[in-house]
PDB file of C-alpha atoms in Angstrom:
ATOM      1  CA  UNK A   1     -12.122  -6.658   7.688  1.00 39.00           C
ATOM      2  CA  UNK A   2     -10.690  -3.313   6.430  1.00 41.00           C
ATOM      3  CA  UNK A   3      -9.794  -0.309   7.738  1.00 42.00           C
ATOM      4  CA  UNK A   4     -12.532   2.107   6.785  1.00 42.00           C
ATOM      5  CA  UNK A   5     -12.056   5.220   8.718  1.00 48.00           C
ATOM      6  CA  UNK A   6      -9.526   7.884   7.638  1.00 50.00           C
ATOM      7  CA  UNK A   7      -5.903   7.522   7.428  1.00 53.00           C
ATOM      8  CA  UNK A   8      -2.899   9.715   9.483  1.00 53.00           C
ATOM      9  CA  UNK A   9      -2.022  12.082   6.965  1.00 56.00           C
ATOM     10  CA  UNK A  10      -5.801  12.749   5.453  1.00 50.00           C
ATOM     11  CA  UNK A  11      -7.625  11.035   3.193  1.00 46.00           C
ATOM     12  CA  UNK A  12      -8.143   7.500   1.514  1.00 44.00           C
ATOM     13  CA  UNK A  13      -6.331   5.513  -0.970  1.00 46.00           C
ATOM     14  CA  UNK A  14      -9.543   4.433  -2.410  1.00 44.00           C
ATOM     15  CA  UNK A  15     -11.018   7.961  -2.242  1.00 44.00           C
ATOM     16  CA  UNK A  16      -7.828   9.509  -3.770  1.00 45.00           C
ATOM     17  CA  UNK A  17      -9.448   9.145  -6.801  1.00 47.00           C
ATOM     18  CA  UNK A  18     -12.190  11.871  -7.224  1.00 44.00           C
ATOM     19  CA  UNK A  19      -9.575  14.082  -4.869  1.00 41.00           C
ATOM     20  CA  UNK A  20      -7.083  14.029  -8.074  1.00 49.00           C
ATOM     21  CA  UNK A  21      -9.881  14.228 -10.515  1.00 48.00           C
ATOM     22  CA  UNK A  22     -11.143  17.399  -9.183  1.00 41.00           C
ATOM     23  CA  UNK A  23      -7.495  18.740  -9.009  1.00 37.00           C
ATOM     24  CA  UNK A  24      -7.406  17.431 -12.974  1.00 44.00           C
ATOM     25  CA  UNK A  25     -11.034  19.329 -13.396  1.00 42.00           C
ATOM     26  CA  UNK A  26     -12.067  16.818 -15.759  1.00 39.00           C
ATOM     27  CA  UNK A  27     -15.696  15.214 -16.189  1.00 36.00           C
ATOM     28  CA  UNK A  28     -15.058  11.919 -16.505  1.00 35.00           C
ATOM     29  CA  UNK A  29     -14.747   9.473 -13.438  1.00 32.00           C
ATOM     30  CA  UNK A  30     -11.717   7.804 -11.652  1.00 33.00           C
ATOM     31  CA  UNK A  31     -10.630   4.264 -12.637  1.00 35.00           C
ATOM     32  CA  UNK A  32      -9.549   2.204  -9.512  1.00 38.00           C
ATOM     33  CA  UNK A  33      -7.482  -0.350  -9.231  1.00 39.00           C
ATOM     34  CA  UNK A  34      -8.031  -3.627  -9.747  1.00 42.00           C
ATOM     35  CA  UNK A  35      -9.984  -5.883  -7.269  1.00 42.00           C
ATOM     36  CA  UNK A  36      -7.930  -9.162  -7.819  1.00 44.00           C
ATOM     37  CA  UNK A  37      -5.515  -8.451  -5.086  1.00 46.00           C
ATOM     38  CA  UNK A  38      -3.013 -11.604  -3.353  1.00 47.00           C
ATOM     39  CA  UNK A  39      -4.539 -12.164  -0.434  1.00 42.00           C
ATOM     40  CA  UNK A  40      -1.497 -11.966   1.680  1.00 44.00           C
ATOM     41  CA  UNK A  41      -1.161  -8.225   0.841  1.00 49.00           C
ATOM     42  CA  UNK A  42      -4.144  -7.140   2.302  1.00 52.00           C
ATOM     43  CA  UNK A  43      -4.827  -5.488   5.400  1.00 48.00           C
ATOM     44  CA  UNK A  44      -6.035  -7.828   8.379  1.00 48.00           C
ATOM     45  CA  UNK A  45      -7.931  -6.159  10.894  1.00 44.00           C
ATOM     46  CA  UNK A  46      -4.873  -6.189  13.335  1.00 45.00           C
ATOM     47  CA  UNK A  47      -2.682  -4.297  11.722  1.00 51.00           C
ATOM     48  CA  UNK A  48      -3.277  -0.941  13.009  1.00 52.00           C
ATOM     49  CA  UNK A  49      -4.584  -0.788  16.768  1.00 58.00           C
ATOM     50  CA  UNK A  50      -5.145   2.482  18.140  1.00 59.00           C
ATOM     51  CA  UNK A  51      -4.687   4.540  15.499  1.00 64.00           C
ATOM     52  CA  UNK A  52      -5.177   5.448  11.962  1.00 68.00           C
ATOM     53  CA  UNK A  53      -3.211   3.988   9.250  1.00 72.00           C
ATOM     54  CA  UNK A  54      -1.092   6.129   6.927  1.00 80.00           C
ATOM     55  CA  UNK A  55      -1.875   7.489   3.013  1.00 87.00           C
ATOM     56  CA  UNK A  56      -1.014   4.109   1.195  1.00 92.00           C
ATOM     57  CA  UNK A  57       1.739   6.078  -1.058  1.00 94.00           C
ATOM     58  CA  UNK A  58       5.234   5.424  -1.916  1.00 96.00           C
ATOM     59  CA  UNK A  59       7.770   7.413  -3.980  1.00 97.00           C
ATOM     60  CA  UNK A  60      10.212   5.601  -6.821  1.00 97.00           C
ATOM     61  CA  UNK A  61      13.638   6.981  -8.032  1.00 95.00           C
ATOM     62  CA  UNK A  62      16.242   5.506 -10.615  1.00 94.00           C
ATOM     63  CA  UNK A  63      13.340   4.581 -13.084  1.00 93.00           C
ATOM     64  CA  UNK A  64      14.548   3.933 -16.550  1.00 91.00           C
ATOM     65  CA  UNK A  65      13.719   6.527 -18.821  1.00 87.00           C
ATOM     66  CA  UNK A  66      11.734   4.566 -21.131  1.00 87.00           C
ATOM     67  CA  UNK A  67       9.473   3.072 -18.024  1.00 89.00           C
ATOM     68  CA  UNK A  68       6.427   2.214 -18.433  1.00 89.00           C
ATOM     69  CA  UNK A  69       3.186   1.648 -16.013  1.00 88.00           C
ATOM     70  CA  UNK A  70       2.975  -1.746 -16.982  1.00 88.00           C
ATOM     71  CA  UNK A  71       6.861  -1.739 -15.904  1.00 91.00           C
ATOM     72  CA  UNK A  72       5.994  -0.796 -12.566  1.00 94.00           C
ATOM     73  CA  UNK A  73       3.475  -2.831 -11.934  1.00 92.00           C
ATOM     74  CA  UNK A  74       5.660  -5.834 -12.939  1.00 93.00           C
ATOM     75  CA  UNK A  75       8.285  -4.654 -10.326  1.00 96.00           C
ATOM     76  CA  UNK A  76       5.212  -4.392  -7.756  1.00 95.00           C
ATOM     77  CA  UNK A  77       3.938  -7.727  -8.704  1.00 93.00           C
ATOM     78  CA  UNK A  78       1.335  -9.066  -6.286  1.00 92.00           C
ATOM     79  CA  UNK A  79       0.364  -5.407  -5.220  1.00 92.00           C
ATOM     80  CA  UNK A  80      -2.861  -3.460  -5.342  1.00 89.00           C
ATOM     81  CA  UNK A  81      -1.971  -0.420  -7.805  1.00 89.00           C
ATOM     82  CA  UNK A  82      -4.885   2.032  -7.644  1.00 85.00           C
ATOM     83  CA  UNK A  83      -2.477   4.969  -9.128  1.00 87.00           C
ATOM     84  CA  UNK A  84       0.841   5.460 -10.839  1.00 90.00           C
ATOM     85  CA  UNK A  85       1.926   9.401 -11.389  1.00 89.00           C
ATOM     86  CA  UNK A  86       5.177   9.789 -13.234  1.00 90.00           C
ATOM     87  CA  UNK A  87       6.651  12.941 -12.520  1.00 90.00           C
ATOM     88  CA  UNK A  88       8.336  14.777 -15.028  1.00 86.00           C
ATOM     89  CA  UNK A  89      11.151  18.400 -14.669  1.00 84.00           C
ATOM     90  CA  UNK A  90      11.112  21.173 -17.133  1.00 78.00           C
ATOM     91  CA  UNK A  91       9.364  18.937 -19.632  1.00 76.00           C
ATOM     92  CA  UNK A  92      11.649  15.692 -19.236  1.00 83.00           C
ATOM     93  CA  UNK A  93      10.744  12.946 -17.264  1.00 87.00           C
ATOM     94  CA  UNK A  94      12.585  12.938 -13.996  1.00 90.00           C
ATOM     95  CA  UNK A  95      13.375   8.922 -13.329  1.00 92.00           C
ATOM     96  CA  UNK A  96      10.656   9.150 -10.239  1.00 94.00           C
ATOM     97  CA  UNK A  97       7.156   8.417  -9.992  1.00 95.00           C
ATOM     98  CA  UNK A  98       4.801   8.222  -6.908  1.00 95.00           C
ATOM     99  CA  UNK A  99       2.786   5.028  -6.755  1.00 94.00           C
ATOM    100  CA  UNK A 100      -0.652   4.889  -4.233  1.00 91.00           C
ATOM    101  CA  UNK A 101      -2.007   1.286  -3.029  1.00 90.00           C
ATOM    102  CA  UNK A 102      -4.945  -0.373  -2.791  1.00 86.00           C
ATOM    103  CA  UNK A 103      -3.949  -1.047   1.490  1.00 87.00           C
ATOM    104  CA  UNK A 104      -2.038   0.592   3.781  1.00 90.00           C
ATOM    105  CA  UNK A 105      -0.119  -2.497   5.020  1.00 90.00           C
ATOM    106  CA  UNK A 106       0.846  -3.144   1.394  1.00 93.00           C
ATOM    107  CA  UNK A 107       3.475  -0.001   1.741  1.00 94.00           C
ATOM    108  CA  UNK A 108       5.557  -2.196   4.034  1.00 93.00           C
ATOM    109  CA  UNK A 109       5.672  -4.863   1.327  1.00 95.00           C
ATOM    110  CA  UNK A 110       6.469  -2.391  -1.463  1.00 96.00           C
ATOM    111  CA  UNK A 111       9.505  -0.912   0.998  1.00 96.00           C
ATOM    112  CA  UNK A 112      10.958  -4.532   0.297  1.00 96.00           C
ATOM    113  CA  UNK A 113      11.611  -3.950  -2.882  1.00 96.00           C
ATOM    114  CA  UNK A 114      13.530  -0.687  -2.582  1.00 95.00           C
ATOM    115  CA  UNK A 115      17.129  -1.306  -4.442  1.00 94.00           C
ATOM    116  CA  UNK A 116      15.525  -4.416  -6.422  1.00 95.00           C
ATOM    117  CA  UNK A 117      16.571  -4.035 -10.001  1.00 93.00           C
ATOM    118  CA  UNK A 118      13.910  -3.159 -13.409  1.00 92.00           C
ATOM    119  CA  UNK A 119      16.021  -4.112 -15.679  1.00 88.00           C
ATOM    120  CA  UNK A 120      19.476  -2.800 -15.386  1.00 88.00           C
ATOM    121  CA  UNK A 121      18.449  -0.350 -12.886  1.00 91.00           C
ATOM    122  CA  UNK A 122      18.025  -0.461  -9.224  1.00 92.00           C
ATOM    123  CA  UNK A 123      15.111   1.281  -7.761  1.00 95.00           C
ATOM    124  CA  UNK A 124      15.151   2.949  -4.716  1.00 96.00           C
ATOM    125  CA  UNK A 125      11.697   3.006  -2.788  1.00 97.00           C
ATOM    126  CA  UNK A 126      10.523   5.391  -0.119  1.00 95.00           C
ATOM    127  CA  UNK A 127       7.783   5.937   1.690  1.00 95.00           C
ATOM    128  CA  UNK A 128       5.731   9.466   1.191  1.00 95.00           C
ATOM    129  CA  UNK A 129       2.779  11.330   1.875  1.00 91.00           C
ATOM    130  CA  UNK A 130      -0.514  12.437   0.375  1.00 88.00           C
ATOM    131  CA  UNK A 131       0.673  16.382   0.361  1.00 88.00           C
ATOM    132  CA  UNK A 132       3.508  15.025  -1.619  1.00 91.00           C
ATOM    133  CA  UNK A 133       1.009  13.409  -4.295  1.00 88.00           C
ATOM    134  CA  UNK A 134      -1.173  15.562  -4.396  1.00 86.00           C
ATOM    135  CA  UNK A 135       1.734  18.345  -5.036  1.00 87.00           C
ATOM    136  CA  UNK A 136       3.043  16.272  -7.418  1.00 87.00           C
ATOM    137  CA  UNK A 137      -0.347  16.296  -9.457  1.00 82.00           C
ATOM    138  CA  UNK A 138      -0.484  19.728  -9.309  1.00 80.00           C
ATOM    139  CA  UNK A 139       2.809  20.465 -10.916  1.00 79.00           C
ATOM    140  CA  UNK A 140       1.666  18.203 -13.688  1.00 75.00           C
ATOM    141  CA  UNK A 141      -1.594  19.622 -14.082  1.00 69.00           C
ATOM    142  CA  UNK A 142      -0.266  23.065 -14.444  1.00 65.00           C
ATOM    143  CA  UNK A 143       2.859  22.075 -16.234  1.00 63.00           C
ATOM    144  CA  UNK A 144       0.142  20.482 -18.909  1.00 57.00           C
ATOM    145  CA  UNK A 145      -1.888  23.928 -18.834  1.00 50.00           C
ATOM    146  CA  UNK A 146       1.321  26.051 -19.125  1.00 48.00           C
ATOM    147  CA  UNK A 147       2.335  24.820 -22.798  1.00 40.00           C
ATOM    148  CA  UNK A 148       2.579  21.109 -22.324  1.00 39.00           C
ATOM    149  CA  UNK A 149       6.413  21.302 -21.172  1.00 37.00           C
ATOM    150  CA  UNK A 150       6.225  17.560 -20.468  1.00 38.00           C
ATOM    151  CA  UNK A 151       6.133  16.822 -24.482  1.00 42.00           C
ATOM    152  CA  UNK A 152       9.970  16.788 -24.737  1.00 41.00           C
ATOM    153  CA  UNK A 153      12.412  16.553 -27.538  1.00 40.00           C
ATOM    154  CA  UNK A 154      11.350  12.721 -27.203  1.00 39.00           C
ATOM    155  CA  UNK A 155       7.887  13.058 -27.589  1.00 44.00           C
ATOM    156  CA  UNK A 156       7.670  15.551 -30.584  1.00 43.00           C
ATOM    157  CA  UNK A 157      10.377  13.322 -32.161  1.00 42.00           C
ATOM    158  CA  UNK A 158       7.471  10.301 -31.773  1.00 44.00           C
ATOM    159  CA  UNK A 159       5.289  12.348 -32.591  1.00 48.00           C
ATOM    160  CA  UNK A 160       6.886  13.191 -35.399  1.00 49.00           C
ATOM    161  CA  UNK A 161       7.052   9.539 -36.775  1.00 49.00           C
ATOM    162  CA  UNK A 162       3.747   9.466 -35.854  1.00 51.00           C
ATOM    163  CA  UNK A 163       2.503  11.744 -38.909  1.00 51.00           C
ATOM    164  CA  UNK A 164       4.678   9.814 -41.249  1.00 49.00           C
ATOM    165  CA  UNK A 165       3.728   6.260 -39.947  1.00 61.00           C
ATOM    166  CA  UNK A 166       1.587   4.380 -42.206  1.00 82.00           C
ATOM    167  CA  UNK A 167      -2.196   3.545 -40.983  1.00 87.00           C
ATOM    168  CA  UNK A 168      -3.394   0.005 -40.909  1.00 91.00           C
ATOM    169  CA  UNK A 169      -6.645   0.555 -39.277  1.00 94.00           C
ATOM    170  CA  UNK A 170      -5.053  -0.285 -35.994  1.00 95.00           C
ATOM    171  CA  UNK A 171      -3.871   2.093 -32.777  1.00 95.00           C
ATOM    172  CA  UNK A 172      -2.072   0.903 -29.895  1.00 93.00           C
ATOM    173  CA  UNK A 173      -3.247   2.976 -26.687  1.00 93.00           C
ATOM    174  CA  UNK A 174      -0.876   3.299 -23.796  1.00 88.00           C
ATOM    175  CA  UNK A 175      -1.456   5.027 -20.443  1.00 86.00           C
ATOM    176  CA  UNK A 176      -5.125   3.651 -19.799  1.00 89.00           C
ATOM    177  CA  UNK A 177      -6.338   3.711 -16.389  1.00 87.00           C
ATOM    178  CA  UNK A 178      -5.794  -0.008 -15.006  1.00 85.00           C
ATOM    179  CA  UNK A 179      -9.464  -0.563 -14.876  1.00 80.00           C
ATOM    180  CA  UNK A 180     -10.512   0.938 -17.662  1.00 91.00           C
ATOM    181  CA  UNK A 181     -13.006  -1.515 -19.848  1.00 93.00           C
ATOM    182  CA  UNK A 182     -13.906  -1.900 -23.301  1.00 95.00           C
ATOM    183  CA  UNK A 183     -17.005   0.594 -22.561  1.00 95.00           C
ATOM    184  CA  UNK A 184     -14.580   3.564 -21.473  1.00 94.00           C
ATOM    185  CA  UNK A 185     -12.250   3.022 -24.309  1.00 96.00           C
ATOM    186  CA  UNK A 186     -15.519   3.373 -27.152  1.00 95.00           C
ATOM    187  CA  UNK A 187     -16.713   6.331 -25.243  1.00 94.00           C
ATOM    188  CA  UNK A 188     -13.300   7.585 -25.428  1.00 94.00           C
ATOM    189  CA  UNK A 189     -13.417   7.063 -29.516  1.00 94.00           C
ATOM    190  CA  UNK A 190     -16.646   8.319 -29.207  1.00 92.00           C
ATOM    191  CA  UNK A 191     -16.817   9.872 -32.724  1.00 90.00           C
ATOM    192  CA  UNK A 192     -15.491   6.669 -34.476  1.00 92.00           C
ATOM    193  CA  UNK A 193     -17.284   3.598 -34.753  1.00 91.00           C
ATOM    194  CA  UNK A 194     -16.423   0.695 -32.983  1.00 94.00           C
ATOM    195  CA  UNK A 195     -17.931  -2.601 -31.443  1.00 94.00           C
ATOM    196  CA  UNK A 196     -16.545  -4.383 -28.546  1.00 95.00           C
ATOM    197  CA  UNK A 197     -15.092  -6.891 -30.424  1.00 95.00           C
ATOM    198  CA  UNK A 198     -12.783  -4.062 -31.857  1.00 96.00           C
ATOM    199  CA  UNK A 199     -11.234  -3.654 -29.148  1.00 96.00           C
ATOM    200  CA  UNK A 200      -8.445  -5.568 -27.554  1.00 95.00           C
ATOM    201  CA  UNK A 201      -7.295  -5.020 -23.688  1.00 94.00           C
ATOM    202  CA  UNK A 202      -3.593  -6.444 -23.144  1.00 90.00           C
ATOM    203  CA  UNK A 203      -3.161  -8.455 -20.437  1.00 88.00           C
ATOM    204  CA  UNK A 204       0.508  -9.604 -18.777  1.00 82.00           C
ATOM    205  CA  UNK A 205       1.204 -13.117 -17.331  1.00 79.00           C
ATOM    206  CA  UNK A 206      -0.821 -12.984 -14.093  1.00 79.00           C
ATOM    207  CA  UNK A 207      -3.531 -11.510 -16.272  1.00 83.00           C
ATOM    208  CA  UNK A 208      -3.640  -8.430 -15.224  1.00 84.00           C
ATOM    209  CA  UNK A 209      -4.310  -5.445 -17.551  1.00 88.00           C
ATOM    210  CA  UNK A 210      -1.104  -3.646 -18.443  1.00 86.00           C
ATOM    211  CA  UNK A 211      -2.235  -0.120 -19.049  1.00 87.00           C
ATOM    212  CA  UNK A 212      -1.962  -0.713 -22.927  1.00 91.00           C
ATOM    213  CA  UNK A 213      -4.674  -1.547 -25.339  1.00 94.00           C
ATOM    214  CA  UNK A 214      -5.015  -1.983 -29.128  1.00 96.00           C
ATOM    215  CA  UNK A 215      -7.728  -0.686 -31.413  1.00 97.00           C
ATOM    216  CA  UNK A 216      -9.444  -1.914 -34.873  1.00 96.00           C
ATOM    217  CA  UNK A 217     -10.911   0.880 -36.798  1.00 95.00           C
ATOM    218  CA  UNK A 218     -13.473   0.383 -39.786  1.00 94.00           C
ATOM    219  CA  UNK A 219     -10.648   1.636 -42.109  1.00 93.00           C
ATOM    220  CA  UNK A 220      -6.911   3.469 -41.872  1.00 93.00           C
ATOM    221  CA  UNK A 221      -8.426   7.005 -42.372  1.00 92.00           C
ATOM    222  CA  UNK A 222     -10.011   6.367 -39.392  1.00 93.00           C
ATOM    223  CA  UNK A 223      -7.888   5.135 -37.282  1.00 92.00           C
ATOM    224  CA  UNK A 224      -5.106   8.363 -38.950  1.00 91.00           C
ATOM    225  CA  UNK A 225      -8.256  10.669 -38.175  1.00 91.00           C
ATOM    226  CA  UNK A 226      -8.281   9.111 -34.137  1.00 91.00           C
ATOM    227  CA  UNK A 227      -4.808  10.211 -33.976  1.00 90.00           C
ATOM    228  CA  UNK A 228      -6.580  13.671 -33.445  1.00 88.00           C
ATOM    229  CA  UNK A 229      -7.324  12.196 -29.802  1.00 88.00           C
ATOM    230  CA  UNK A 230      -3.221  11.883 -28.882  1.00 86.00           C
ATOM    231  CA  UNK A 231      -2.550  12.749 -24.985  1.00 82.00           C
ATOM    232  CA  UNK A 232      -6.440  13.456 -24.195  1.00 85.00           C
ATOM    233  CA  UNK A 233      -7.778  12.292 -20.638  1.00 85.00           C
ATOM    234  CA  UNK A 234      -9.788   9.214 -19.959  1.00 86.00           C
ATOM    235  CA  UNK A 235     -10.338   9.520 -16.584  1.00 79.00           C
ATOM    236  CA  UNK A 236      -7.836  11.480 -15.118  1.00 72.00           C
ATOM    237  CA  UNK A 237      -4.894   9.793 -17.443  1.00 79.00           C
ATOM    238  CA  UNK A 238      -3.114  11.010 -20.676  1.00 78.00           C
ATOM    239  CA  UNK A 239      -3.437   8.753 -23.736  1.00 87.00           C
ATOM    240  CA  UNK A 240      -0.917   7.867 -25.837  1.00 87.00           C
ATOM    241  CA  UNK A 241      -1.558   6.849 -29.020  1.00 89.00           C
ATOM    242  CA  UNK A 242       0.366   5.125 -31.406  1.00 90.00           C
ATOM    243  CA  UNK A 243      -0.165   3.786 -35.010  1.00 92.00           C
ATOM    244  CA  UNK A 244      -0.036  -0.330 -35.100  1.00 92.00           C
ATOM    245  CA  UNK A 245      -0.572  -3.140 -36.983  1.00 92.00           C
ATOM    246  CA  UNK A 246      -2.801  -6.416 -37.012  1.00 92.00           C
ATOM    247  CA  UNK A 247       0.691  -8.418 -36.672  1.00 92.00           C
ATOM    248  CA  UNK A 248       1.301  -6.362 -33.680  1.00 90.00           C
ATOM    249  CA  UNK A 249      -2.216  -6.816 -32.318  1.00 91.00           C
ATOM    250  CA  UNK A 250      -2.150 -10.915 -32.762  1.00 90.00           C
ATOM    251  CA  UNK A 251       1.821 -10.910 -30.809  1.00 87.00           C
ATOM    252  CA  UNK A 252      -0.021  -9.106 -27.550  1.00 83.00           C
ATOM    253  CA  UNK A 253      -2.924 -10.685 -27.261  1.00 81.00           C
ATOM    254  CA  UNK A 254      -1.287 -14.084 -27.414  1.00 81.00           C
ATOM    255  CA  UNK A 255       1.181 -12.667 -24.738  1.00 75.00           C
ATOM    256  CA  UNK A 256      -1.287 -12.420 -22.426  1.00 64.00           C
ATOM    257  CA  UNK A 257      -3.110 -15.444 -22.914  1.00 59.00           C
TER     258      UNK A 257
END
């Protein structure tokens, strides 16, 4: 029922994947997105006659600076989200971010939204290309090579009340790959010992996953001694991490239930 060949502009939105994780050189493998898509949004076998469909990629501007991926996938509720790449400018981030589908024909449905608010802020929506993306990767990858520019006065200041945060035994993780399971997030911890049960995957209203995940360690010097792993790759994503409590843990997972 789907298109399966190649698209315009090159490449796949489902094959984008290994493309950025080679870019990213790392070992681990891509995490899609998710397969519970709204029917409506996907691609019927009519939609492109005669010729190939374009790179399933859009570009935001006007994102608040505080956005989040579980932000954007709210304001692309009902949308396939197989990537979101924030794109940051000497070090800051830059209020755009380049989003790539799960279909083709679900671009025209996240055009809609262009000038639709998140929260204060209206967000203009374009469409874009796969050079774009994939140059936009690239600047981040090498930016992240170069010195880490993108930790800005923000993120040292975090990171900064971080070290003086007190350890409960619990991390919040934010920036996982949507996909990611329980599995990839104790390989991830690999050194640490953890059970499944541990390990608690936040979920928002339509219970999807949010991108954001909390952690119970066997004691607080473990979980302080995690805090080692800070803005390493699962996948081909940075992970932030971020000490928590069990008060904290209890309010998200009873958000998403």
């Amino acid at each position: 029922m789907f298109y399966r060949g190649k698209y315009v502009d090159g490449g796949d939105g489902r094959e984008m994947g290994p493309k950025r994780q080679r870019i990213l050189d790392q070992p681990q493998s891509f995490y899609g997105a998710s397969g519970s898509s709204s029917f409506m949004y996907n691609a019927s076998p009519y939609a492109y006659i005669g010729q190939p469909p374009p790179f399933p990629v859009v570009r935001l501007r006007g994102l608040p600076f505080d956005c989040t991926e579980a932000d954007v996938t709210e304001f692309f509720n009902g949308l396939d989200l197989v990537d979101v790449l924030f794109v940051h400018k000497n070090g800051r981030f830059s209020g755009e971010a380049f989003v790539v589908l799960g279909f083709p024909v679900q671009v025209d449905f996240a055009i809609q939204r262009n000038r639709q608010n998140m929260g204060r802020r209206y967000i203009e929506v374009f469409r874009s290309k796969r050079q774009e993306y994939y140059k936009a990767i690239a600047n981040e990858v090498s930016d992240a090579r170069g010195g880490s520019p993108r930790r800005s006065a923000r993120a040292r200041s975090l990171d900064d009340g971080n070290e003086s945060a007190q350890h409960t035994g619990v991390l919040r993780l934010r920036g996982l790959p949507f996909s990611a399971g329980k599995d990839d997030i104790m390989d991830f911890f690999k050194d640490f010992m953890l059970s499944e049960d541990s390990i608690h995957i936040t979920l928002n209203m339509d219970g999807r996953p949010t991108g954001e995940a909390f952690v119970e360690f066997a004691s607080p010097d473990d979980s302080k001694a995690a805090m080692a792993k800070d803005r390493m790759t699962l996948g081909s994503r940075y992970i932030e991490l971020f000490p928590s409590s069990q008060e904290d843990l209890d309010e998200a997972v009873s958000r998403g239930r």
